[in-house]
CSV table of C-alpha atoms in Angstrom, one decimal:
chain,number,residue,atom,x,y,z
A,1,GLN,CA,11.5,3.6,21.4
A,2,VAL,CA,12.2,1.8,18.3
A,3,GLN,CA,15.7,1.1,16.5
A,4,LEU,CA,16.8,0.2,13.1
A,5,VAL,CA,20.4,-1.1,12.7
A,6,GLU,CA,21.9,-1.9,9.5
A,7,SER,CA,24.9,-4.1,8.9
A,8,GLY,CA,27.0,-5.5,6.0
A,9,GLY,CA,28.2,-2.5,4.0
A,10,GLY,CA,32.0,-2.1,2.9
A,11,LEU,CA,34.1,-1.8,0.0
A,12,VAL,CA,33.6,-4.3,-2.9
A,13,GLN,CA,35.1,-4.3,-6.6
A,14,PRO,CA,32.9,-4.0,-9.5
A,15,GLY,CA,31.0,-6.9,-10.3
A,16,GLY,CA,31.0,-8.0,-6.7
A,17,SER,CA,28.2,-8.7,-4.1
A,18,LEU,CA,27.3,-7.6,-0.8
A,19,ARG,CA,24.5,-8.5,1.6
A,20,LEU,CA,22.9,-5.8,3.9
A,21,SER,CA,20.9,-6.6,6.9
A,22,CYS,CA,18.5,-4.5,9.1
A,23,THR,CA,17.3,-5.6,12.4
A,24,ALA,CA,14.3,-3.7,14.0
A,25,SER,CA,14.4,-3.7,18.0
A,26,GLY,CA,12.6,-1.9,20.8
A,27,THR,CA,8.8,-1.5,22.0
A,28,ILE,CA,7.4,-2.9,18.7
A,29,PHE,CA,3.7,-3.8,18.6
A,30,ASP,CA,3.9,-4.5,14.9
A,31,ILE,CA,5.9,-3.9,11.8
A,32,ASN,CA,4.7,-3.5,8.4
A,33,ASP,CA,6.5,-2.4,5.2
A,34,MET,CA,10.4,-2.5,5.3
A,35,GLY,CA,12.6,-0.8,2.7
A,36,TRP,CA,16.0,0.1,1.7
A,37,TYR,CA,16.9,3.6,0.5
A,38,ARG,CA,20.4,5.0,-0.6
A,39,GLN,CA,22.0,8.5,-0.9
A,40,ALA,CA,24.9,9.2,-3.0
A,41,PRO,CA,26.9,12.5,-2.5
A,42,GLY,CA,25.1,15.5,-4.3
A,43,LYS,CA,22.2,13.3,-5.2
A,44,GLN,CA,18.6,12.7,-3.4
A,45,ARG,CA,17.8,9.8,-1.2
A,46,GLU,CA,16.1,7.2,-3.5
A,47,LEU,CA,14.2,3.8,-3.1
A,48,VAL,CA,16.1,0.8,-3.7
A,49,ALA,CA,13.9,-1.7,-2.8
A,50,SER,CA,11.0,-2.3,-0.6
A,51,ILE,CA,8.9,-5.4,0.8
A,52,THR,CA,5.5,-5.6,2.5
A,53,SER,CA,4.8,-7.9,5.6
A,54,GLY,CA,3.2,-10.3,3.3
A,55,GLY,CA,6.3,-10.5,1.0
A,56,SER,CA,5.4,-8.3,-2.1
A,57,THR,CA,8.4,-6.4,-3.1
A,58,ASN,CA,9.2,-3.3,-5.1
A,59,TYR,CA,12.5,-2.4,-6.8
A,60,GLY,CA,14.2,1.0,-8.1
A,61,ASP,CA,14.7,0.9,-11.7
A,62,ALA,CA,18.3,1.2,-11.2
A,63,VAL,CA,18.6,-2.0,-9.4
A,64,LYS,CA,15.9,-4.3,-10.9
A,65,GLY,CA,17.4,-7.7,-11.9
A,66,ARG,CA,20.5,-7.1,-9.7
A,67,PHE,CA,19.3,-6.6,-6.2
A,68,ILE,CA,16.9,-9.0,-3.8
A,69,VAL,CA,15.0,-7.9,-0.8
A,70,SER,CA,13.7,-10.2,1.6
A,71,ARG,CA,12.5,-10.5,5.4
A,72,GLY,CA,13.4,-12.6,8.0
A,73,ASN,CA,11.1,-15.3,9.4
A,74,GLY,CA,10.3,-13.1,12.4
A,75,LYS,CA,9.6,-9.8,10.3
A,76,LEU,CA,11.9,-7.8,12.3
A,77,THR,CA,14.7,-8.4,9.6
A,78,SER,CA,15.4,-7.1,6.3
A,79,TYR,CA,18.2,-8.3,3.9
A,80,LEU,CA,19.3,-6.5,0.7
A,81,GLN,CA,21.4,-9.0,-1.7
A,82,MET,CA,23.2,-6.8,-4.1
A,83,ASN,CA,24.8,-8.4,-7.2
A,84,SER,CA,26.5,-7.2,-10.2
A,85,LEU,CA,27.5,-4.0,-8.2
A,86,THR,CA,29.0,-1.1,-10.3
A,87,PRO,CA,30.8,2.2,-8.9
A,88,GLU,CA,27.0,4.0,-9.5
A,89,ASP,CA,25.9,1.8,-6.7
A,90,THR,CA,28.3,3.7,-4.1
A,91,ALA,CA,26.1,5.3,-1.6
A,92,VAL,CA,24.9,5.2,2.1
A,93,TYR,CA,22.1,2.7,2.3
A,94,TYR,CA,19.6,3.3,4.9
A,95,CYS,CA,16.9,1.0,6.4
A,96,ASN,CA,13.3,2.1,6.7
A,97,ALA,CA,10.4,0.3,8.4
A,98,THR,CA,7.1,1.2,9.2
A,99,VAL,CA,6.1,0.3,12.7
A,100,TRP,CA,3.5,0.5,15.2
A,101,ALA,CA,5.6,1.2,18.6
A,102,ARG,CA,3.8,0.1,21.7
A,103,GLY,CA,2.2,3.1,23.4
A,104,THR,CA,1.3,4.9,20.2
A,105,THR,CA,-1.6,4.8,18.2
A,106,GLU,CA,-0.5,4.6,14.6
A,107,TYR,CA,2.2,3.3,12.5
A,108,ARG,CA,5.1,5.6,11.9
A,109,ALA,CA,8.2,5.5,9.6
A,110,TYR,CA,11.6,4.8,11.2
A,111,TRP,CA,15.3,5.0,9.8
A,112,GLY,CA,18.3,3.4,10.4
A,113,GLN,CA,21.7,5.1,10.9
A,114,GLY,CA,22.9,4.0,7.4
A,115,THR,CA,25.9,1.9,6.0
A,116,GLN,CA,28.4,3.0,3.6
A,117,VAL,CA,28.6,0.9,0.4
A,118,THR,CA,31.7,1.8,-2.1
A,119,VAL,CA,32.2,-0.2,-5.1
A,120,SER,CA,35.6,0.6,-6.5
A,121,SER,CA,38.5,-1.2,-8.1
């Protein structure tokens, strides 16, 4: 069993910053890419940022230059530093990871439960 738990969401004023964390736990043999997605009301889920186990990063166009994704030293944690936030960044943010769980034979995608980020004055 693999779990992803996000934390760090909340209410922030426009122009402010937040840092989200995602920690993977459970019967993990290996973990590869980790990513952050978001879904605003009435919109499709979209990629925010992703990072490989080697540290290569990819960002959605809407957040380039403002958000920074990183991994913890133990590879089981991902962080999303969000700067210069605008009301358009308001959404539920989900952590995603590609994990090879013990007892299985391949990598699978797992999702966290999501954390709300609201940008408002």
